[in-house]
Amino acid sequence: MAQNAAIIEALNDLILINNDRIVGYEKAYDETDSSDTDLRSLYTSLANHSRDNVLELTGEVTALGGEPATGTMVSGKLYRIWMDVRAAFSSDGRKTSLENSEFGEDAAQKAYDSALESDELTPELRALVTRQKATLKSGHDTIKRLRDSEKAYH
């Protein structure tokens, strides 16, 4: 059971980081100008990826006999406050939104790296975590590419 407890903790951390992404991208969507349809669409898509991840991870935690995490991480709440402060002092909402999003994506990648460092993951769970990390990395790379193109224009 101790082995399961370590796995459950790692998976619950991933649930929380995905919940952070969902809340963060819902917030980014709401704060993005309605004329930036490409960003709004991207933020919706990234939030949906995390919703799918949470469903998968929740099923695995339950199968291991654990209680799936709910809510968000404290660091995610602090991150969203930081986003609010930055947005309040920025004249370029689109660029700031992308920079904030990349910061959040970096945090998600670190959380997945940390989970993959665990020796406790079964091969099946390692494959699931690796696949989810790759999906999130794709979102990270899209955000970074858009952010870099915004920097080129300014």
CSV table of N, CA and C in Angstrom, one decimal:
chain,number,residue,atom,x,y,z
A,1,MET,N,0.8,-1.2,0.0
A,1,MET,CA,0.0,0.0,0.0
A,1,MET,C,0.9,1.3,0.0
A,2,ALA,N,2.1,1.2,0.6
A,2,ALA,CA,3.0,2.3,0.7
A,2,ALA,C,3.3,2.7,-0.8
A,3,GLN,N,3.5,1.7,-1.6
A,3,GLN,CA,3.9,2.0,-3.0
A,3,GLN,C,2.7,2.7,-3.7
A,4,ASN,N,1.5,2.3,-3.4
A,4,ASN,CA,0.3,2.9,-4.0
A,4,ASN,C,0.2,4.4,-3.5
A,5,ALA,N,0.5,4.6,-2.2
A,5,ALA,CA,0.4,5.9,-1.6
A,5,ALA,C,1.3,6.9,-2.4
A,6,ALA,N,2.5,6.5,-2.7
A,6,ALA,CA,3.5,7.3,-3.4
A,6,ALA,C,3.0,7.6,-4.9
A,7,ILE,N,2.4,6.6,-5.5
A,7,ILE,CA,1.9,6.8,-6.8
A,7,ILE,C,0.7,7.7,-6.8
A,8,ILE,N,-0.2,7.5,-5.8
A,8,ILE,CA,-1.4,8.3,-5.7
A,8,ILE,C,-1.0,9.8,-5.5
A,9,GLU,N,0.0,10.0,-4.6
A,9,GLU,CA,0.4,11.4,-4.4
A,9,GLU,C,0.9,12.0,-5.7
A,10,ALA,N,1.7,11.3,-6.4
A,10,ALA,CA,2.3,11.8,-7.7
A,10,ALA,C,1.1,12.1,-8.7
A,11,LEU,N,0.2,11.2,-8.8
A,11,LEU,CA,-0.9,11.4,-9.7
A,11,LEU,C,-1.8,12.6,-9.3
A,12,ASN,N,-2.0,12.7,-7.9
A,12,ASN,CA,-2.8,13.8,-7.4
A,12,ASN,C,-2.1,15.1,-7.7
A,13,ASP,N,-0.8,15.2,-7.6
A,13,ASP,CA,-0.1,16.4,-8.0
A,13,ASP,C,-0.4,16.8,-9.4
A,14,LEU,N,-0.5,15.8,-10.3
A,14,LEU,CA,-0.8,16.1,-11.7
A,14,LEU,C,-2.2,16.5,-11.9
A,15,ILE,N,-3.1,16.0,-11.1
A,15,ILE,CA,-4.5,16.4,-11.1
A,15,ILE,C,-4.6,17.9,-10.7
A,16,LEU,N,-3.8,18.3,-9.7
A,16,LEU,CA,-3.9,19.7,-9.2
A,16,LEU,C,-3.3,20.6,-10.3
A,17,ILE,N,-2.2,20.2,-10.9
A,17,ILE,CA,-1.5,21.1,-11.9
A,17,ILE,C,-2.5,21.3,-13.1
A,18,ASN,N,-3.2,20.2,-13.5
A,18,ASN,CA,-4.1,20.3,-14.6
A,18,ASN,C,-5.3,21.2,-14.2
A,19,ASN,N,-5.8,21.1,-12.9
A,19,ASN,CA,-6.8,22.0,-12.4
A,19,ASN,C,-6.4,23.4,-12.5
A,20,ASP,N,-5.1,23.6,-12.1
A,20,ASP,CA,-4.5,25.0,-12.3
A,20,ASP,C,-4.6,25.5,-13.7
A,21,ARG,N,-4.2,24.6,-14.6
A,21,ARG,CA,-4.3,25.0,-16.1
A,21,ARG,C,-5.7,25.3,-16.5
A,22,ILE,N,-6.7,24.5,-16.0
A,22,ILE,CA,-8.1,24.8,-16.4
A,22,ILE,C,-8.5,26.2,-16.0
A,23,VAL,N,-8.3,26.4,-14.7
A,23,VAL,CA,-8.7,27.7,-14.1
A,23,VAL,C,-7.9,28.8,-14.8
A,24,GLY,N,-6.6,28.6,-15.0
A,24,GLY,CA,-5.8,29.7,-15.6
A,24,GLY,C,-6.2,30.0,-17.0
A,25,TYR,N,-6.5,29.0,-17.8
A,25,TYR,CA,-6.9,29.2,-19.2
A,25,TYR,C,-8.3,29.7,-19.3
A,26,GLU,N,-9.2,29.4,-18.3
A,26,GLU,CA,-10.5,30.0,-18.3
A,26,GLU,C,-10.4,31.5,-18.0
A,27,LYS,N,-9.5,31.8,-17.1
A,27,LYS,CA,-9.3,33.2,-16.7
A,27,LYS,C,-8.7,33.9,-17.9
A,28,ALA,N,-7.7,33.3,-18.6
A,28,ALA,CA,-7.0,33.9,-19.7
A,28,ALA,C,-8.0,34.2,-20.8
A,29,TYR,N,-8.9,33.2,-21.1
A,29,TYR,CA,-10.0,33.4,-22.1
A,29,TYR,C,-10.8,34.6,-21.8
A,30,ASP,N,-11.3,34.7,-20.5
A,30,ASP,CA,-12.2,35.8,-20.1
A,30,ASP,C,-11.5,37.1,-20.2
A,31,GLU,N,-10.2,37.1,-20.0
A,31,GLU,CA,-9.5,38.4,-20.0
A,31,GLU,C,-8.9,38.8,-21.4
A,32,THR,N,-9.0,37.8,-22.4
A,32,THR,CA,-8.4,38.1,-23.7
A,32,THR,C,-9.5,38.8,-24.5
A,33,ASP,N,-9.0,39.8,-25.2
A,33,ASP,CA,-9.9,40.6,-26.1
A,33,ASP,C,-10.7,39.7,-27.0
A,34,SER,N,-12.0,40.0,-27.2
A,34,SER,CA,-12.8,39.1,-28.1
A,34,SER,C,-12.3,39.1,-29.5
A,35,SER,N,-11.6,40.1,-29.9
A,35,SER,CA,-11.0,40.1,-31.3
A,35,SER,C,-9.9,39.1,-31.5
A,36,ASP,N,-9.3,38.7,-30.4
A,36,ASP,CA,-8.2,37.7,-30.4
A,36,ASP,C,-8.8,36.3,-30.4
A,37,THR,N,-9.5,36.0,-31.5
A,37,THR,CA,-10.2,34.7,-31.5
A,37,THR,C,-9.2,33.5,-31.5
A,38,ASP,N,-8.0,33.7,-32.1
A,38,ASP,CA,-7.1,32.6,-32.1
A,38,ASP,C,-6.6,32.2,-30.7
A,39,LEU,N,-6.4,33.2,-29.9
A,39,LEU,CA,-6.0,33.0,-28.5
A,39,LEU,C,-7.1,32.4,-27.7
A,40,ARG,N,-8.3,32.9,-27.9
A,40,ARG,CA,-9.4,32.4,-27.1
A,40,ARG,C,-9.7,30.9,-27.5
A,41,SER,N,-9.5,30.6,-28.7
A,41,SER,CA,-9.7,29.2,-29.2
A,41,SER,C,-8.6,28.3,-28.6
A,42,LEU,N,-7.4,28.8,-28.6
A,42,LEU,CA,-6.3,28.1,-28.1
A,42,LEU,C,-6.5,27.8,-26.6
A,43,TYR,N,-6.9,28.8,-25.8
A,43,TYR,CA,-7.0,28.7,-24.4
A,43,TYR,C,-8.1,27.7,-24.1
A,44,THR,N,-9.2,27.7,-24.8
A,44,THR,CA,-10.3,26.7,-24.7
A,44,THR,C,-9.7,25.3,-24.9
A,45,SER,N,-9.0,25.1,-26.0
A,45,SER,CA,-8.4,23.8,-26.3
A,45,SER,C,-7.5,23.3,-25.2
A,46,LEU,N,-6.6,24.2,-24.7
A,46,LEU,CA,-5.7,23.8,-23.7
A,46,LEU,C,-6.4,23.4,-22.4
A,47,ALA,N,-7.4,24.2,-22.0
A,47,ALA,CA,-8.2,23.8,-20.8
A,47,ALA,C,-8.9,22.5,-21.0
A,48,ASN,N,-9.4,22.2,-22.2
A,48,ASN,CA,-10.0,20.9,-22.5
A,48,ASN,C,-9.0,19.8,-22.4
A,49,HIS,N,-7.8,20.0,-22.9
A,49,HIS,CA,-6.7,18.9,-22.7
A,49,HIS,C,-6.6,18.6,-21.3
A,50,SER,N,-6.5,19.6,-20.4
A,50,SER,CA,-6.4,19.3,-19.0
A,50,SER,C,-7.6,18.7,-18.4
A,51,ARG,N,-8.8,19.0,-18.9
A,51,ARG,CA,-10.0,18.3,-18.4
A,51,ARG,C,-9.9,16.8,-18.7
A,52,ASP,N,-9.4,16.5,-19.9
A,52,ASP,CA,-9.3,15.1,-20.3
A,52,ASP,C,-8.2,14.4,-19.4
A,53,ASN,N,-7.1,15.1,-19.1
A,53,ASN,CA,-6.1,14.6,-18.3
A,53,ASN,C,-6.6,14.3,-16.9
A,54,VAL,N,-7.4,15.2,-16.3
A,54,VAL,CA,-7.9,15.0,-15.0
A,54,VAL,C,-8.8,13.8,-14.9
A,55,LEU,N,-9.6,13.6,-16.0
A,55,LEU,CA,-10.5,12.5,-16.0
A,55,LEU,C,-9.7,11.2,-16.0
A,56,GLU,N,-8.7,11.1,-16.8
A,56,GLU,CA,-7.8,9.9,-16.8
A,56,GLU,C,-7.1,9.7,-15.5
A,57,LEU,N,-6.5,10.7,-15.0
A,57,LEU,CA,-5.8,10.6,-13.7
A,57,LEU,C,-6.7,10.3,-12.5
A,58,THR,N,-7.9,10.8,-12.5
A,58,THR,CA,-8.8,10.6,-11.5
A,58,THR,C,-9.2,9.1,-11.5
A,59,GLY,N,-9.4,8.5,-12.7
A,59,GLY,CA,-9.7,7.1,-12.8
A,59,GLY,C,-8.6,6.2,-12.3
A,60,GLU,N,-7.3,6.6,-12.5
A,60,GLU,CA,-6.2,5.8,-12.1
A,60,GLU,C,-6.1,5.9,-10.6
A,61,VAL,N,-6.3,7.1,-10.0
A,61,VAL,CA,-6.2,7.3,-8.5
A,61,VAL,C,-7.2,6.4,-7.9
A,62,THR,N,-8.4,6.4,-8.4
A,62,THR,CA,-9.5,5.6,-7.8
A,62,THR,C,-9.2,4.1,-7.9
A,63,ALA,N,-8.7,3.7,-9.1
A,63,ALA,CA,-8.3,2.3,-9.3
A,63,ALA,C,-7.3,1.9,-8.3
A,64,LEU,N,-6.4,2.8,-7.9
A,64,LEU,CA,-5.4,2.4,-6.9
A,64,LEU,C,-5.9,2.5,-5.4
A,65,GLY,N,-7.2,2.8,-5.3
A,65,GLY,CA,-7.8,2.9,-4.0
A,65,GLY,C,-7.6,4.2,-3.3
A,66,GLY,N,-7.2,5.2,-4.1
A,66,GLY,CA,-7.0,6.6,-3.5
A,66,GLY,C,-8.2,7.5,-3.7
A,67,GLU,N,-8.0,8.6,-3.0
A,67,GLU,CA,-9.0,9.7,-3.1
A,67,GLU,C,-8.5,10.8,-4.1
A,68,PRO,N,-9.1,10.9,-5.3
A,68,PRO,CA,-8.6,11.9,-6.2
A,68,PRO,C,-8.6,13.4,-5.6
A,69,ALA,N,-7.5,14.1,-5.9
A,69,ALA,CA,-7.4,15.5,-5.5
A,69,ALA,C,-8.5,16.3,-6.2
A,70,THR,N,-8.9,17.4,-5.5
A,70,THR,CA,-9.8,18.4,-6.1
A,70,THR,C,-9.2,19.7,-5.8
A,71,GLY,N,-9.6,20.7,-6.4
A,71,GLY,CA,-9.1,22.1,-6.2
A,71,GLY,C,-7.8,22.3,-7.0
A,72,THR,N,-7.1,23.3,-6.6
A,72,THR,CA,-5.9,23.7,-7.3
A,72,THR,C,-4.8,23.8,-6.2
A,73,MET,N,-3.6,24.0,-6.7
A,73,MET,CA,-2.4,24.1,-5.9
A,73,MET,C,-2.3,25.5,-5.4
A,74,VAL,N,-1.7,25.7,-4.2
A,74,VAL,CA,-1.5,27.0,-3.7
A,74,VAL,C,-0.6,27.8,-4.7
A,75,SER,N,0.4,27.2,-5.3
A,75,SER,CA,1.3,27.9,-6.2
A,75,SER,C,0.4,28.4,-7.4
A,76,GLY,N,-0.6,27.6,-7.8
A,76,GLY,CA,-1.4,28.0,-8.9
A,76,GLY,C,-2.2,29.3,-8.5
A,77,LYS,N,-2.7,29.3,-7.3
A,77,LYS,CA,-3.4,30.5,-6.9
A,77,LYS,C,-2.5,31.7,-6.8
A,78,LEU,N,-1.3,31.5,-6.3
A,78,LEU,CA,-0.3,32.6,-6.3
A,78,LEU,C,0.0,33.1,-7.7
A,79,TYR,N,0.1,32.1,-8.6
A,79,TYR,CA,0.4,32.4,-10.0
A,79,TYR,C,-0.7,33.3,-10.6
A,80,ARG,N,-1.9,32.9,-10.3
A,80,ARG,CA,-3.0,33.7,-10.9
A,80,ARG,C,-3.1,35.1,-10.4
A,81,ILE,N,-2.7,35.3,-9.1
A,81,ILE,CA,-2.6,36.7,-8.5
A,81,ILE,C,-1.5,37.4,-9.3
A,82,TRP,N,-0.4,36.8,-9.5
A,82,TRP,CA,0.7,37.4,-10.2
A,82,TRP,C,0.3,37.8,-11.6
A,83,MET,N,-0.5,36.9,-12.3
A,83,MET,CA,-1.0,37.2,-13.6
A,83,MET,C,-1.8,38.5,-13.6
A,84,ASP,N,-2.7,38.6,-12.5
A,84,ASP,CA,-3.5,39.8,-12.4
A,84,ASP,C,-2.7,41.1,-12.2
A,85,VAL,N,-1.7,41.0,-11.4
A,85,VAL,CA,-0.8,42.2,-11.2
A,85,VAL,C,-0.1,42.6,-12.5
A,86,ARG,N,0.5,41.6,-13.2
A,86,ARG,CA,1.2,41.9,-14.4
A,86,ARG,C,0.2,42.5,-15.4
A,87,ALA,N,-0.9,41.9,-15.6
A,87,ALA,CA,-1.9,42.4,-16.6
A,87,ALA,C,-2.3,43.8,-16.2
A,88,ALA,N,-2.4,44.2,-15.0
A,88,ALA,CA,-2.8,45.5,-14.6
A,88,ALA,C,-1.8,46.6,-15.0
A,89,PHE,N,-0.5,46.2,-15.1
A,89,PHE,CA,0.5,47.1,-15.4
A,89,PHE,C,1.0,47.0,-16.9
A,90,SER,N,0.4,46.2,-17.6
A,90,SER,CA,0.9,46.0,-19.0
A,90,SER,C,0.0,46.7,-20.0
A,91,SER,N,0.6,47.2,-21.1
A,91,SER,CA,-0.1,47.8,-22.1
A,91,SER,C,-0.4,46.9,-23.3
A,92,ASP,N,0.2,45.7,-23.3
A,92,ASP,CA,0.0,44.8,-24.4
A,92,ASP,C,-0.6,43.5,-23.8
A,93,GLY,N,-1.9,43.4,-23.7
A,93,GLY,CA,-2.6,42.3,-23.1
A,93,GLY,C,-2.3,41.0,-23.8
A,94,ARG,N,-2.2,41.0,-25.1
A,94,ARG,CA,-1.9,39.7,-25.8
A,94,ARG,C,-0.5,39.1,-25.5
A,95,LYS,N,0.5,40.0,-25.5
A,95,LYS,CA,1.8,39.5,-25.2
A,95,LYS,C,1.9,39.1,-23.8
A,96,THR,N,1.4,39.8,-22.9
A,96,THR,CA,1.4,39.5,-21.5
A,96,THR,C,0.6,38.2,-21.2
A,97,SER,N,-0.5,38.0,-21.8
A,97,SER,CA,-1.3,36.8,-21.7
A,97,SER,C,-0.4,35.6,-22.1
A,98,LEU,N,0.3,35.7,-23.2
A,98,LEU,CA,1.1,34.6,-23.7
A,98,LEU,C,2.3,34.3,-22.8
A,99,GLU,N,2.9,35.4,-22.3
A,99,GLU,CA,4.0,35.2,-21.4
A,99,GLU,C,3.5,34.5,-20.1
A,100,ASN,N,2.4,34.9,-19.6
A,100,ASN,CA,1.8,34.3,-18.4
A,100,ASN,C,1.5,32.8,-18.6
A,101,SER,N,1.0,32.6,-19.8
A,101,SER,CA,0.6,31.2,-20.2
A,101,SER,C,1.9,30.3,-20.3
A,102,GLU,N,2.9,30.9,-20.9
A,102,GLU,CA,4.2,30.1,-21.0
A,102,GLU,C,4.7,29.8,-19.6
A,103,PHE,N,4.6,30.7,-18.7
A,103,PHE,CA,5.1,30.5,-17.3
A,103,PHE,C,4.3,29.3,-16.7
A,104,GLY,N,3.0,29.3,-16.9
A,104,GLY,CA,2.2,28.2,-16.4
A,104,GLY,C,2.5,26.9,-17.0
A,105,GLU,N,2.8,26.9,-18.3
A,105,GLU,CA,3.1,25.7,-19.0
A,105,GLU,C,4.5,25.2,-18.6
A,106,ASP,N,5.4,26.0,-18.3
A,106,ASP,CA,6.7,25.6,-17.7
A,106,ASP,C,6.5,24.9,-16.4
A,107,ALA,N,5.6,25.4,-15.5
A,107,ALA,CA,5.3,24.8,-14.2
A,107,ALA,C,4.7,23.4,-14.5
A,108,ALA,N,3.8,23.3,-15.4
A,108,ALA,CA,3.2,22.0,-15.7
A,108,ALA,C,4.2,21.0,-16.2
A,109,GLN,N,5.1,21.4,-17.0
A,109,GLN,CA,6.2,20.5,-17.5
A,109,GLN,C,7.0,20.0,-16.3
A,110,LYS,N,7.3,20.9,-15.4
A,110,LYS,CA,8.1,20.5,-14.2
A,110,LYS,C,7.4,19.5,-13.4
A,111,ALA,N,6.1,19.7,-13.2
A,111,ALA,CA,5.3,18.7,-12.4
A,111,ALA,C,5.3,17.3,-13.1
A,112,TYR,N,5.2,17.3,-14.4
A,112,TYR,CA,5.2,16.0,-15.1
A,112,TYR,C,6.6,15.4,-15.0
A,113,ASP,N,7.6,16.2,-15.1
A,113,ASP,CA,9.0,15.7,-15.0
A,113,ASP,C,9.2,15.0,-13.6
A,114,SER,N,8.7,15.7,-12.6
A,114,SER,CA,8.8,15.2,-11.2
A,114,SER,C,8.1,13.9,-11.1
A,115,ALA,N,6.9,13.8,-11.6
A,115,ALA,CA,6.1,12.5,-11.6
A,115,ALA,C,6.9,11.4,-12.3
A,116,LEU,N,7.5,11.7,-13.4
A,116,LEU,CA,8.2,10.7,-14.2
A,116,LEU,C,9.5,10.3,-13.5
A,117,GLU,N,10.0,11.1,-12.5
A,117,GLU,CA,11.2,10.7,-11.7
A,117,GLU,C,10.9,9.6,-10.7
A,118,SER,N,9.6,9.4,-10.4
A,118,SER,CA,9.2,8.4,-9.4
A,118,SER,C,9.5,7.0,-10.0
A,119,ASP,N,10.2,6.2,-9.1
A,119,ASP,CA,10.4,4.8,-9.4
A,119,ASP,C,9.2,3.9,-9.2
A,120,GLU,N,8.2,4.5,-8.6
A,120,GLU,CA,7.0,3.8,-8.2
A,120,GLU,C,6.0,3.6,-9.4
A,121,LEU,N,6.1,4.4,-10.4
A,121,LEU,CA,5.1,4.3,-11.5
A,121,LEU,C,5.2,2.9,-12.2
A,122,THR,N,4.0,2.3,-12.5
A,122,THR,CA,4.0,1.1,-13.3
A,122,THR,C,4.3,1.5,-14.7
A,123,PRO,N,4.7,0.6,-15.6
A,123,PRO,CA,4.9,0.9,-17.0
A,123,PRO,C,3.7,1.6,-17.7
A,124,GLU,N,2.5,1.1,-17.3
A,124,GLU,CA,1.3,1.6,-17.9
A,124,GLU,C,1.1,3.1,-17.4
A,125,LEU,N,1.3,3.4,-16.1
A,125,LEU,CA,1.1,4.7,-15.7
A,125,LEU,C,2.2,5.6,-16.2
A,126,ARG,N,3.4,5.1,-16.3
A,126,ARG,CA,4.5,5.9,-16.9
A,126,ARG,C,4.2,6.3,-18.4
A,127,ALA,N,3.6,5.4,-19.1
A,127,ALA,CA,3.2,5.6,-20.5
A,127,ALA,C,2.1,6.7,-20.5
A,128,LEU,N,1.1,6.6,-19.6
A,128,LEU,CA,0.0,7.6,-19.5
A,128,LEU,C,0.6,9.0,-19.2
A,129,VAL,N,1.5,9.1,-18.2
A,129,VAL,CA,2.0,10.4,-17.8
A,129,VAL,C,2.9,10.9,-18.9
A,130,THR,N,3.7,10.1,-19.6
A,130,THR,CA,4.5,10.5,-20.7
A,130,THR,C,3.7,11.1,-21.8
A,131,ARG,N,2.6,10.4,-22.1
A,131,ARG,CA,1.7,10.9,-23.2
A,131,ARG,C,1.0,12.2,-22.8
A,132,GLN,N,0.6,12.3,-21.6
A,132,GLN,CA,0.0,13.6,-21.2
A,132,GLN,C,1.0,14.7,-21.2
A,133,LYS,N,2.2,14.4,-20.8
A,133,LYS,CA,3.3,15.4,-20.8
A,133,LYS,C,3.5,15.9,-22.2
A,134,ALA,N,3.5,15.0,-23.2
A,134,ALA,CA,3.8,15.3,-24.6
A,134,ALA,C,2.6,16.2,-25.1
A,135,THR,N,1.4,15.9,-24.7
A,135,THR,CA,0.3,16.8,-25.1
A,135,THR,C,0.4,18.2,-24.6
A,136,LEU,N,0.8,18.3,-23.3
A,136,LEU,CA,1.0,19.6,-22.7
A,136,LEU,C,2.2,20.3,-23.3
A,137,LYS,N,3.2,19.6,-23.7
A,137,LYS,CA,4.4,20.2,-24.3
A,137,LYS,C,4.0,20.8,-25.6
A,138,SER,N,3.1,20.1,-26.3
A,138,SER,CA,2.7,20.7,-27.6
A,138,SER,C,2.0,22.0,-27.4
A,139,GLY,N,1.2,22.1,-26.3
A,139,GLY,CA,0.5,23.4,-26.0
A,139,GLY,C,1.6,24.4,-25.6
A,140,HIS,N,2.5,24.0,-24.8
A,140,HIS,CA,3.6,24.9,-24.4
A,140,HIS,C,4.3,25.5,-25.6
A,141,ASP,N,4.7,24.6,-26.6
A,141,ASP,CA,5.4,25.1,-27.8
A,141,ASP,C,4.6,26.0,-28.6
A,142,THR,N,3.3,25.8,-28.7
A,142,THR,CA,2.4,26.7,-29.4
A,142,THR,C,2.4,28.1,-28.7
A,143,ILE,N,2.2,28.1,-27.4
A,143,ILE,CA,2.2,29.3,-26.7
A,143,ILE,C,3.6,30.1,-26.9
A,144,LYS,N,4.7,29.3,-26.8
A,144,LYS,CA,6.0,29.9,-27.0
A,144,LYS,C,6.1,30.5,-28.4
A,145,ARG,N,5.7,29.8,-29.4
A,145,ARG,CA,5.8,30.3,-30.7
A,145,ARG,C,5.0,31.6,-30.9
A,146,LEU,N,3.8,31.6,-30.4
A,146,LEU,CA,3.0,32.8,-30.5
A,146,LEU,C,3.6,34.0,-29.7
A,147,ARG,N,4.1,33.7,-28.5
A,147,ARG,CA,4.8,34.7,-27.7
A,147,ARG,C,6.0,35.3,-28.5
A,148,ASP,N,6.8,34.4,-29.1
A,148,ASP,CA,8.0,34.9,-29.8
A,148,ASP,C,7.6,35.7,-31.0
A,149,SER,N,6.5,35.4,-31.6
A,149,SER,CA,6.0,36.2,-32.8
A,149,SER,C,5.5,37.5,-32.3
A,150,GLU,N,4.9,37.6,-31.1
A,150,GLU,CA,4.5,38.9,-30.6
A,150,GLU,C,5.7,39.8,-30.2
A,151,LYS,N,6.8,39.2,-29.7
A,151,LYS,CA,8.0,39.9,-29.4
A,151,LYS,C,8.6,40.5,-30.7
A,152,ALA,N,8.5,39.7,-31.8
A,152,ALA,CA,9.0,40.2,-33.0
A,152,ALA,C,8.3,41.4,-33.6
A,153,TYR,N,7.0,41.6,-33.2
A,153,TYR,CA,6.2,42.7,-33.7
A,153,TYR,C,6.4,43.9,-32.9
A,154,HIS,N,7.0,43.8,-31.7
A,154,HIS,CA,7.1,44.9,-30.8
A,154,HIS,C,8.5,45.4,-30.6
